[in-house]
Amino acid sequence: LFLAACGGSDSTQGNGSASNGEEVATEQTDSKTIRAGIGLNNEHPQYKGLEKFAELVEERTDGSIVVETYHSGQLGDDRSMMEALQLGTQEVTVPSTAPIANFVSEFSVFDFPFLFPNSEVADEVLDGEVGQSFLDKLEDQNLMGLAYWENGFRNLTNSKQPVATQEDFQGLTIRTMENDLHLEAFRALGANPTPMAFTELFTAMQQGTVDGQENPFATIYLEGYYEVQQHVSNTNHIYSPFVFMMSKSFFDSLTEEEQEIVSEAALEAGAYQRELNREANETYLANLQEEGMTYTEISEDERQKMVETVQPVIDKYAENIGTEVVEKVYSAIEAAQ
Ligand code: KDG
């Protein structure tokens, strides 16, 4: 198992005795490889979750499936990795729901600003029937959605000014994920949003191409954004789920038993990832302040104003997605509270 994970498929020649070498070679010819890539770095709970997935799968398949994990966009950004899954040149990625909406537009509903009141409600809706019905929609795109993981509540940072009110968004160039709804919501709030892949974000902030960005505290801290950003506010404007997804053609090539193992492992690793992620998001705001960032709290009154400002954008997308689908999500949220 260890050999297989570390050696790669073409490094067996000349290792050990001939018979040993042959054995390893046979084993490796039979083993299937999952290349799993994410945009966040190897400090982030998302990567720890990926490592957990690898451990569970390799253990439960006795190494007949090997999982190679890649972080920091080593295999590309959310969109290009999803395309690689469609083509079958990569097996797993765990994008935010926002870029998924470019493949299945209904996914935008999970990115409605201020949709989920807390992560417990999000868990219940996403892990329930409604969440599953969205994952099913990915199959037409040659993608298998196996589980929801958590990115978390997104918060605004910038290099220019403290943001306490909606008026403070005015004039700030904010990088958003590649999603039209995000763009329109930020425009409505008065900012000047610009969509960009995650892999380009740090440099864009460093070079001043953008003034700010929005991500959960864990990402802001673990990606070292405090080095290039001065102000952070708890806008909590969008809850970002992750979707753990696999190339459908790869999934279909697995035996039934293997399919069960990877599906179960994606869920179990997700539970672990969510736990680590919540701890991280609670802890890291303090660290950001220790690193010298100014923290501005958004009052409930101000947040309510933002809710009202983005409502027309939500209404527009609700209509585009289809009221029936959106109503199902709203009812599930209500039932979960
Ligand atoms: O690994 C996930 C990242 O690629 C991305 O989804 C993170 O929230 C994110 C962003 O802002 O792009």
mmCIF file of C-alpha atoms and ligand atoms in Angstrom:
data_model
loop_
_atom_site.group_PDB
_atom_site.id
_atom_site.type_symbol
_atom_site.label_atom_id
_atom_site.label_comp_id
_atom_site.label_asym_id
_atom_site.label_seq_id
_atom_site.Cartn_x
_atom_site.Cartn_y
_atom_site.Cartn_z
ATOM 1 C CA LEU A 1 0.000 0.000 0.000
ATOM 2 C CA PHE A 2 2.708 2.399 1.062
ATOM 3 C CA LEU A 3 4.846 1.501 -1.924
ATOM 4 C CA ALA A 4 1.975 2.004 -4.291
ATOM 5 C CA ALA A 5 1.078 5.377 -2.812
ATOM 6 C CA CYS A 6 4.603 6.719 -2.843
ATOM 7 C CA GLY A 7 6.228 5.032 -5.788
ATOM 8 C CA GLY A 8 3.933 5.878 -8.639
ATOM 9 C CA SER A 9 3.308 3.407 -11.408
ATOM 10 C CA ASP A 10 6.596 3.581 -13.261
ATOM 11 C CA SER A 11 9.126 3.520 -10.446
ATOM 12 C CA THR A 12 9.132 -0.211 -9.745
ATOM 13 C CA GLN A 13 11.921 -1.299 -12.057
ATOM 14 C CA GLY A 14 15.079 -2.282 -10.289
ATOM 15 C CA ASN A 15 13.587 -2.210 -6.823
ATOM 16 C CA GLY A 16 14.120 -5.365 -4.714
ATOM 17 C CA SER A 17 14.395 -8.858 -6.093
ATOM 18 C CA ALA A 18 13.010 -9.845 -9.466
ATOM 19 C CA SER A 19 10.108 -11.780 -8.021
ATOM 20 C CA ASN A 20 9.251 -8.959 -5.701
ATOM 21 C CA GLY A 21 9.423 -6.524 -8.552
ATOM 22 C CA GLU A 22 7.083 -8.626 -10.606
ATOM 23 C CA GLU A 23 4.592 -8.851 -7.791
ATOM 24 C CA VAL A 24 4.553 -5.119 -7.314
ATOM 25 C CA ALA A 25 4.267 -4.545 -11.044
ATOM 26 C CA THR A 26 1.247 -6.881 -11.289
ATOM 27 C CA GLU A 27 -0.380 -5.235 -8.314
ATOM 28 C CA GLN A 28 0.114 -1.801 -9.751
ATOM 29 C CA THR A 29 -1.184 -2.705 -13.183
ATOM 30 C CA ASP A 30 -4.392 -3.775 -11.463
ATOM 31 C CA SER A 31 -4.678 -0.803 -9.177
ATOM 32 C CA LYS A 32 -6.774 2.174 -10.159
ATOM 33 C CA THR A 33 -5.623 5.692 -9.450
ATOM 34 C CA ILE A 34 -7.763 8.582 -8.267
ATOM 35 C CA ARG A 35 -6.180 11.981 -8.818
ATOM 36 C CA ALA A 36 -7.969 14.297 -6.394
ATOM 37 C CA GLY A 37 -7.306 18.028 -6.667
ATOM 38 C CA ILE A 38 -8.453 21.172 -4.873
ATOM 39 C CA GLY A 39 -7.691 24.892 -5.008
ATOM 40 C CA LEU A 40 -7.003 25.462 -1.314
ATOM 41 C CA ASN A 41 -3.627 24.674 0.233
ATOM 42 C CA ASN A 42 -2.484 21.703 2.289
ATOM 43 C CA GLU A 43 -3.086 23.487 5.615
ATOM 44 C CA HIS A 44 -6.790 23.844 4.932
ATOM 45 C CA PRO A 45 -9.390 21.451 6.413
ATOM 46 C CA GLN A 46 -10.476 20.715 2.835
ATOM 47 C CA TYR A 47 -7.104 19.079 2.183
ATOM 48 C CA LYS A 48 -7.228 17.198 5.512
ATOM 49 C CA GLY A 49 -10.584 15.862 4.351
ATOM 50 C CA LEU A 50 -9.050 14.755 1.071
ATOM 51 C CA GLU A 51 -6.285 12.947 2.955
ATOM 52 C CA LYS A 52 -8.921 11.238 5.093
ATOM 53 C CA PHE A 53 -10.736 10.142 1.912
ATOM 54 C CA ALA A 54 -7.462 8.733 0.548
ATOM 55 C CA GLU A 55 -6.741 6.857 3.758
ATOM 56 C CA LEU A 56 -10.237 5.318 3.929
ATOM 57 C CA VAL A 57 -10.288 4.275 0.278
ATOM 58 C CA GLU A 58 -6.799 2.770 0.249
ATOM 59 C CA GLU A 59 -7.474 0.899 3.480
ATOM 60 C CA ARG A 60 -10.863 -0.444 2.410
ATOM 61 C CA THR A 61 -9.775 -1.490 -1.081
ATOM 62 C CA ASP A 62 -6.500 -2.979 0.187
ATOM 63 C CA GLY A 63 -4.693 -0.567 -2.049
ATOM 64 C CA SER A 64 -6.432 -1.631 -5.237
ATOM 65 C CA ILE A 65 -7.488 2.016 -5.501
ATOM 66 C CA VAL A 66 -4.699 4.498 -4.922
ATOM 67 C CA VAL A 67 -5.562 8.139 -4.196
ATOM 68 C CA GLU A 68 -3.137 10.908 -5.131
ATOM 69 C CA THR A 69 -3.998 14.219 -3.494
ATOM 70 C CA TYR A 70 -3.177 17.625 -4.989
ATOM 71 C CA HIS A 71 -3.716 21.060 -3.410
ATOM 72 C CA SER A 72 -3.226 24.783 -4.198
ATOM 73 C CA GLY A 73 -4.568 24.407 -7.720
ATOM 74 C CA GLN A 74 -1.723 22.072 -8.733
ATOM 75 C CA LEU A 75 -4.208 20.438 -11.131
ATOM 76 C CA GLY A 76 -6.072 23.646 -12.022
ATOM 77 C CA ASP A 77 -8.914 25.772 -10.703
ATOM 78 C CA ASP A 78 -12.462 24.658 -9.843
ATOM 79 C CA ARG A 79 -13.765 25.102 -13.379
ATOM 80 C CA SER A 80 -10.856 23.477 -15.240
ATOM 81 C CA MET A 81 -10.768 20.553 -12.795
ATOM 82 C CA MET A 82 -14.485 19.947 -13.339
ATOM 83 C CA GLU A 83 -13.829 19.947 -17.080
ATOM 84 C CA ALA A 84 -11.012 17.442 -16.542
ATOM 85 C CA LEU A 85 -13.465 15.205 -14.666
ATOM 86 C CA GLN A 86 -15.857 15.415 -17.594
ATOM 87 C CA LEU A 87 -13.074 14.396 -19.961
ATOM 88 C CA GLY A 88 -11.872 11.658 -17.635
ATOM 89 C CA THR A 89 -8.349 13.093 -17.280
ATOM 90 C CA GLN A 90 -8.857 13.645 -13.525
ATOM 91 C CA GLU A 91 -11.037 11.652 -11.152
ATOM 92 C CA VAL A 92 -11.978 13.832 -8.154
ATOM 93 C CA THR A 93 -12.357 17.496 -7.266
ATOM 94 C CA VAL A 94 -14.215 19.378 -4.534
ATOM 95 C CA PRO A 95 -15.368 22.758 -5.914
ATOM 96 C CA SER A 96 -17.566 25.373 -4.280
ATOM 97 C CA THR A 97 -21.156 25.314 -5.512
ATOM 98 C CA ALA A 98 -20.680 28.760 -7.138
ATOM 99 C CA PRO A 99 -18.609 27.561 -10.135
ATOM 100 C CA ILE A 100 -20.778 24.421 -10.369
ATOM 101 C CA ALA A 101 -23.637 26.704 -11.428
ATOM 102 C CA ASN A 102 -21.796 27.187 -14.747
ATOM 103 C CA PHE A 103 -22.437 23.482 -15.403
ATOM 104 C CA VAL A 104 -25.845 23.023 -13.717
ATOM 105 C CA SER A 105 -27.457 26.434 -13.288
ATOM 106 C CA GLU A 106 -29.841 25.322 -10.495
ATOM 107 C CA PHE A 107 -26.857 25.075 -8.138
ATOM 108 C CA SER A 108 -26.985 28.877 -7.833
ATOM 109 C CA VAL A 109 -29.784 28.517 -5.317
ATOM 110 C CA PHE A 110 -27.302 27.354 -2.644
ATOM 111 C CA ASP A 111 -25.390 30.597 -3.196
ATOM 112 C CA PHE A 112 -28.361 32.858 -2.578
ATOM 113 C CA PRO A 113 -27.071 35.472 -0.144
ATOM 114 C CA PHE A 114 -28.213 34.961 3.448
ATOM 115 C CA LEU A 115 -29.959 31.661 2.555
ATOM 116 C CA PHE A 116 -28.793 29.361 5.340
ATOM 117 C CA PRO A 117 -29.109 30.703 8.907
ATOM 118 C CA ASN A 118 -26.371 28.376 10.212
ATOM 119 C CA SER A 119 -24.339 25.347 9.195
ATOM 120 C CA GLU A 120 -26.546 22.850 11.039
ATOM 121 C CA VAL A 121 -29.505 23.819 8.862
ATOM 122 C CA ALA A 122 -27.253 23.680 5.800
ATOM 123 C CA ASP A 123 -26.187 20.131 6.741
ATOM 124 C CA GLU A 124 -29.737 18.983 7.092
ATOM 125 C CA VAL A 125 -30.889 20.425 3.775
ATOM 126 C CA LEU A 126 -27.808 19.373 1.806
ATOM 127 C CA ASP A 127 -27.587 15.880 3.295
ATOM 128 C CA GLY A 128 -31.321 15.336 2.815
ATOM 129 C CA GLU A 129 -33.543 14.638 -0.162
ATOM 130 C CA VAL A 130 -33.258 18.145 -1.604
ATOM 131 C CA GLY A 131 -29.459 18.124 -1.556
ATOM 132 C CA GLN A 132 -29.445 14.710 -3.212
ATOM 133 C CA SER A 133 -31.799 15.882 -5.963
ATOM 134 C CA PHE A 134 -29.210 18.526 -6.910
ATOM 135 C CA LEU A 135 -26.337 16.019 -6.897
ATOM 136 C CA ASP A 136 -28.402 13.849 -9.275
ATOM 137 C CA LYS A 137 -28.477 16.707 -11.785
ATOM 138 C CA LEU A 138 -24.682 16.452 -12.160
ATOM 139 C CA GLU A 139 -24.862 13.042 -13.839
ATOM 140 C CA ASP A 140 -25.941 14.543 -17.161
ATOM 141 C CA GLN A 141 -22.666 16.463 -17.078
ATOM 142 C CA ASN A 142 -20.658 13.242 -16.664
ATOM 143 C CA LEU A 143 -20.087 14.124 -13.005
ATOM 144 C CA MET A 144 -21.028 12.127 -9.901
ATOM 145 C CA GLY A 145 -21.748 14.259 -6.836
ATOM 146 C CA LEU A 146 -20.943 12.002 -3.888
ATOM 147 C CA ALA A 147 -21.198 14.328 -0.889
ATOM 148 C CA TYR A 148 -21.448 17.885 0.343
ATOM 149 C CA TRP A 149 -18.468 19.183 2.257
ATOM 150 C CA GLU A 150 -18.141 22.674 3.709
ATOM 151 C CA ASN A 151 -16.366 25.814 2.583
ATOM 152 C CA GLY A 152 -18.423 27.958 4.980
ATOM 153 C CA PHE A 153 -19.795 31.427 5.577
ATOM 154 C CA ARG A 154 -18.000 33.978 3.453
ATOM 155 C CA ASN A 155 -16.585 37.203 4.877
ATOM 156 C CA LEU A 156 -15.253 40.319 3.220
ATOM 157 C CA THR A 157 -11.664 41.545 3.379
ATOM 158 C CA ASN A 158 -10.036 44.498 1.638
ATOM 159 C CA SER A 159 -6.947 46.669 1.641
ATOM 160 C CA LYS A 160 -8.668 50.077 1.624
ATOM 161 C CA GLN A 161 -11.193 50.744 4.387
ATOM 162 C CA PRO A 162 -13.134 49.179 7.252
ATOM 163 C CA VAL A 163 -16.519 47.922 6.032
ATOM 164 C CA ALA A 164 -19.288 48.408 8.594
ATOM 165 C CA THR A 165 -22.190 49.371 6.347
ATOM 166 C CA GLN A 166 -23.384 48.796 2.845
ATOM 167 C CA GLU A 167 -22.161 52.274 1.887
ATOM 168 C CA ASP A 168 -18.635 51.126 2.661
ATOM 169 C CA PHE A 169 -18.744 48.677 -0.268
ATOM 170 C CA GLN A 170 -18.860 51.655 -2.605
ATOM 171 C CA GLY A 171 -15.928 51.759 -4.998
ATOM 172 C CA LEU A 172 -14.208 48.612 -3.748
ATOM 173 C CA THR A 173 -12.990 46.272 -6.473
ATOM 174 C CA ILE A 174 -13.841 42.855 -5.133
ATOM 175 C CA ARG A 175 -12.811 39.530 -6.619
ATOM 176 C CA THR A 176 -15.747 37.131 -6.715
ATOM 177 C CA MET A 177 -15.941 33.495 -7.706
ATOM 178 C CA GLU A 178 -16.898 32.815 -11.306
ATOM 179 C CA ASN A 179 -20.662 32.987 -10.792
ATOM 180 C CA ASP A 180 -23.131 35.538 -12.175
ATOM 181 C CA LEU A 181 -25.258 35.645 -9.062
ATOM 182 C CA HIS A 182 -22.242 36.540 -6.916
ATOM 183 C CA LEU A 183 -21.342 39.260 -9.398
ATOM 184 C CA GLU A 184 -24.817 40.777 -9.442
ATOM 185 C CA ALA A 185 -25.176 40.639 -5.659
ATOM 186 C CA PHE A 186 -21.926 42.538 -5.169
ATOM 187 C CA ARG A 187 -22.874 45.034 -7.814
ATOM 188 C CA ALA A 188 -26.182 45.613 -6.021
ATOM 189 C CA LEU A 189 -24.279 46.249 -2.808
ATOM 190 C CA GLY A 190 -22.311 48.989 -4.554
ATOM 191 C CA ALA A 191 -19.004 47.206 -5.050
ATOM 192 C CA ASN A 192 -17.145 46.797 -8.308
ATOM 193 C CA PRO A 193 -16.936 42.989 -8.567
ATOM 194 C CA THR A 194 -14.615 41.105 -10.865
ATOM 195 C CA PRO A 195 -14.757 37.317 -11.340
ATOM 196 C CA MET A 196 -11.501 35.416 -11.113
ATOM 197 C CA ALA A 197 -10.251 31.883 -10.515
ATOM 198 C CA PHE A 198 -9.089 31.224 -6.969
ATOM 199 C CA THR A 199 -5.596 30.364 -8.183
ATOM 200 C CA GLU A 200 -5.070 33.957 -9.371
ATOM 201 C CA LEU A 201 -6.424 35.665 -6.293
ATOM 202 C CA PHE A 202 -3.380 36.119 -4.066
ATOM 203 C CA THR A 203 -1.325 37.745 -6.810
ATOM 204 C CA ALA A 204 -4.253 39.976 -7.790
ATOM 205 C CA MET A 205 -4.474 41.296 -4.225
ATOM 206 C CA GLN A 206 -0.721 41.632 -3.935
ATOM 207 C CA GLN A 207 -0.498 43.626 -7.156
ATOM 208 C CA GLY A 208 -3.560 45.700 -6.314
ATOM 209 C CA THR A 209 -5.583 44.487 -9.298
ATOM 210 C CA VAL A 210 -8.360 43.969 -6.749
ATOM 211 C CA ASP A 211 -8.911 45.729 -3.413
ATOM 212 C CA GLY A 212 -10.565 42.819 -1.744
ATOM 213 C CA GLN A 213 -12.159 39.399 -1.767
ATOM 214 C CA GLU A 214 -14.536 37.289 0.263
ATOM 215 C CA ASN A 215 -13.926 33.878 1.780
ATOM 216 C CA PRO A 216 -14.406 32.091 5.101
ATOM 217 C CA PHE A 217 -12.015 33.008 7.950
ATOM 218 C CA ALA A 218 -10.192 29.664 7.591
ATOM 219 C CA THR A 219 -9.209 30.462 4.007
ATOM 220 C CA ILE A 220 -8.319 34.078 4.789
ATOM 221 C CA TYR A 221 -5.958 32.935 7.520
ATOM 222 C CA LEU A 222 -4.533 29.737 6.049
ATOM 223 C CA GLU A 223 -3.867 31.320 2.641
ATOM 224 C CA GLY A 224 -2.070 34.214 4.357
ATOM 225 C CA TYR A 225 -4.359 36.927 2.982
ATOM 226 C CA TYR A 226 -3.525 39.071 6.031
ATOM 227 C CA GLU A 227 -0.233 39.771 4.282
ATOM 228 C CA VAL A 228 -2.022 41.682 1.527
ATOM 229 C CA GLN A 229 -5.333 42.689 3.172
ATOM 230 C CA GLN A 230 -5.903 45.120 6.034
ATOM 231 C CA HIS A 231 -9.614 44.938 6.920
ATOM 232 C CA VAL A 232 -11.996 42.084 7.646
ATOM 233 C CA SER A 233 -15.757 42.209 8.372
ATOM 234 C CA ASN A 234 -18.091 39.382 9.398
ATOM 235 C CA THR A 235 -20.461 39.925 6.501
ATOM 236 C CA ASN A 236 -21.410 36.200 6.495
ATOM 237 C CA HIS A 237 -23.157 37.027 3.246
ATOM 238 C CA ILE A 238 -23.112 33.607 1.593
ATOM 239 C CA TYR A 239 -22.771 30.075 2.910
ATOM 240 C CA SER A 240 -20.588 28.168 0.459
ATOM 241 C CA PRO A 241 -20.994 24.418 0.297
ATOM 242 C CA PHE A 242 -18.406 22.233 -1.410
ATOM 243 C CA VAL A 243 -19.429 19.275 -3.563
ATOM 244 C CA PHE A 244 -17.178 16.229 -3.525
ATOM 245 C CA MET A 245 -17.435 14.988 -7.088
ATOM 246 C CA MET A 246 -16.017 12.205 -9.223
ATOM 247 C CA SER A 247 -15.722 11.755 -12.959
ATOM 248 C CA LYS A 248 -18.786 9.695 -13.903
ATOM 249 C CA SER A 249 -16.916 7.640 -16.466
ATOM 250 C CA PHE A 250 -14.381 6.719 -13.777
ATOM 251 C CA PHE A 251 -17.141 5.950 -11.255
ATOM 252 C CA ASP A 252 -18.859 3.712 -13.823
ATOM 253 C CA SER A 253 -15.598 1.840 -14.408
ATOM 254 C CA LEU A 254 -15.447 0.793 -10.734
ATOM 255 C CA THR A 255 -16.910 -2.450 -9.402
ATOM 256 C CA GLU A 256 -20.094 -2.133 -7.362
ATOM 257 C CA GLU A 257 -18.126 -2.760 -4.188
ATOM 258 C CA GLU A 258 -15.608 -0.066 -5.079
ATOM 259 C CA GLN A 259 -18.422 2.374 -5.867
ATOM 260 C CA GLU A 260 -19.829 1.773 -2.392
ATOM 261 C CA ILE A 261 -16.417 2.265 -0.798
ATOM 262 C CA VAL A 262 -15.708 5.594 -2.528
ATOM 263 C CA SER A 263 -19.252 6.880 -1.890
ATOM 264 C CA GLU A 264 -19.108 5.995 1.794
ATOM 265 C CA ALA A 265 -15.571 7.384 2.143
ATOM 266 C CA ALA A 266 -16.625 10.708 0.549
ATOM 267 C CA LEU A 267 -19.374 11.045 3.177
ATOM 268 C CA GLU A 268 -17.221 9.993 6.121
ATOM 269 C CA ALA A 269 -14.323 12.214 5.098
ATOM 270 C CA GLY A 270 -16.889 15.000 4.656
ATOM 271 C CA ALA A 271 -18.140 14.661 8.237
ATOM 272 C CA TYR A 272 -14.534 14.885 9.413
ATOM 273 C CA GLN A 273 -13.824 17.843 7.119
ATOM 274 C CA ARG A 274 -16.879 19.772 8.316
ATOM 275 C CA GLU A 275 -15.845 19.316 11.930
ATOM 276 C CA LEU A 276 -12.302 20.581 11.316
ATOM 277 C CA ASN A 277 -13.628 23.412 9.185
ATOM 278 C CA ARG A 278 -15.984 24.685 11.885
ATOM 279 C CA GLU A 279 -13.222 24.655 14.469
ATOM 280 C CA ALA A 280 -10.966 26.513 12.038
ATOM 281 C CA ASN A 281 -13.548 29.175 11.232
ATOM 282 C CA GLU A 282 -14.153 29.793 14.934
ATOM 283 C CA THR A 283 -10.469 30.039 15.738
ATOM 284 C CA TYR A 284 -8.970 32.010 12.911
ATOM 285 C CA LEU A 285 -10.680 35.377 13.241
ATOM 286 C CA ALA A 286 -8.593 35.939 16.397
ATOM 287 C CA ASN A 287 -5.447 34.941 14.494
ATOM 288 C CA LEU A 288 -6.230 37.439 11.741
ATOM 289 C CA GLN A 289 -6.393 40.210 14.308
ATOM 290 C CA GLU A 290 -3.139 39.017 15.845
ATOM 291 C CA GLU A 291 -1.616 39.298 12.387
ATOM 292 C CA GLY A 292 -2.639 42.963 12.360
ATOM 293 C CA MET A 293 -5.943 43.011 10.485
ATOM 294 C CA THR A 294 -8.656 45.412 11.627
ATOM 295 C CA TYR A 295 -11.888 43.618 12.433
ATOM 296 C CA THR A 296 -15.224 45.382 11.882
ATOM 297 C CA GLU A 297 -18.420 43.793 13.084
ATOM 298 C CA ILE A 298 -21.547 44.145 10.963
ATOM 299 C CA SER A 299 -24.551 45.003 13.125
ATOM 300 C CA GLU A 300 -27.803 43.096 12.659
ATOM 301 C CA ASP A 301 -29.451 46.287 11.370
ATOM 302 C CA GLU A 302 -26.802 46.745 8.708
ATOM 303 C CA ARG A 303 -26.966 43.094 7.713
ATOM 304 C CA GLN A 304 -30.739 43.425 7.361
ATOM 305 C CA LYS A 305 -30.216 46.333 4.961
ATOM 306 C CA MET A 306 -27.920 44.144 2.865
ATOM 307 C CA VAL A 307 -30.532 41.390 2.859
ATOM 308 C CA GLU A 308 -33.057 43.867 1.423
ATOM 309 C CA THR A 309 -30.607 45.219 -1.154
ATOM 310 C CA VAL A 310 -29.821 41.815 -2.639
ATOM 311 C CA GLN A 311 -33.440 40.584 -2.603
ATOM 312 C CA PRO A 312 -34.196 41.683 -6.198
ATOM 313 C CA VAL A 313 -31.146 39.740 -7.397
ATOM 314 C CA ILE A 314 -32.357 36.663 -5.513
ATOM 315 C CA ASP A 315 -35.851 37.073 -6.999
ATOM 316 C CA LYS A 316 -34.419 37.252 -10.499
ATOM 317 C CA TYR A 317 -32.382 34.076 -10.057
ATOM 318 C CA ALA A 318 -35.259 32.287 -8.340
ATOM 319 C CA GLU A 319 -37.351 32.936 -11.418
ATOM 320 C CA ASN A 320 -34.602 31.749 -13.766
ATOM 321 C CA ILE A 321 -33.998 28.582 -11.767
ATOM 322 C CA GLY A 322 -37.705 27.871 -11.464
ATOM 323 C CA THR A 323 -39.882 28.624 -8.473
ATOM 324 C CA GLU A 324 -40.701 24.965 -7.874
ATOM 325 C CA VAL A 325 -37.060 24.015 -7.303
ATOM 326 C CA VAL A 326 -36.403 27.088 -5.189
ATOM 327 C CA GLU A 327 -39.529 26.528 -3.075
ATOM 328 C CA LYS A 328 -38.335 23.012 -2.274
ATOM 329 C CA VAL A 329 -35.089 24.441 -0.912
ATOM 330 C CA TYR A 330 -36.926 27.086 1.126
ATOM 331 C CA SER A 331 -39.312 24.495 2.601
ATOM 332 C CA ALA A 332 -36.428 22.194 3.522
ATOM 333 C CA ILE A 333 -34.690 25.116 5.271
ATOM 334 C CA GLU A 334 -37.856 25.922 7.170
ATOM 335 C CA ALA A 335 -38.356 22.309 8.188
ATOM 336 C CA ALA A 336 -34.759 22.104 9.412
ATOM 337 C CA GLN A 337 -35.078 25.039 11.813
HETATM 338 O O1 KDG B 1 -10.561 24.159 -3.248
HETATM 339 C C1 KDG B 1 -11.645 25.042 -3.328
HETATM 340 C C2 KDG B 1 -11.243 26.293 -4.023
HETATM 341 O O2 KDG B 1 -10.815 25.952 -5.313
HETATM 342 C C3 KDG B 1 -12.330 27.342 -4.129
HETATM 343 O O3 KDG B 1 -13.605 26.777 -4.311
HETATM 344 C C4 KDG B 1 -12.292 28.225 -2.931
HETATM 345 O O4 KDG B 1 -14.047 29.539 -2.090
HETATM 346 C C5 KDG B 1 -13.193 29.413 -2.939
HETATM 347 C C6 KDG B 1 -12.960 30.532 -3.877
HETATM 348 O O5 KDG B 1 -13.095 31.662 -3.409
HETATM 349 O O6 KDG B 1 -12.654 30.341 -5.056
#
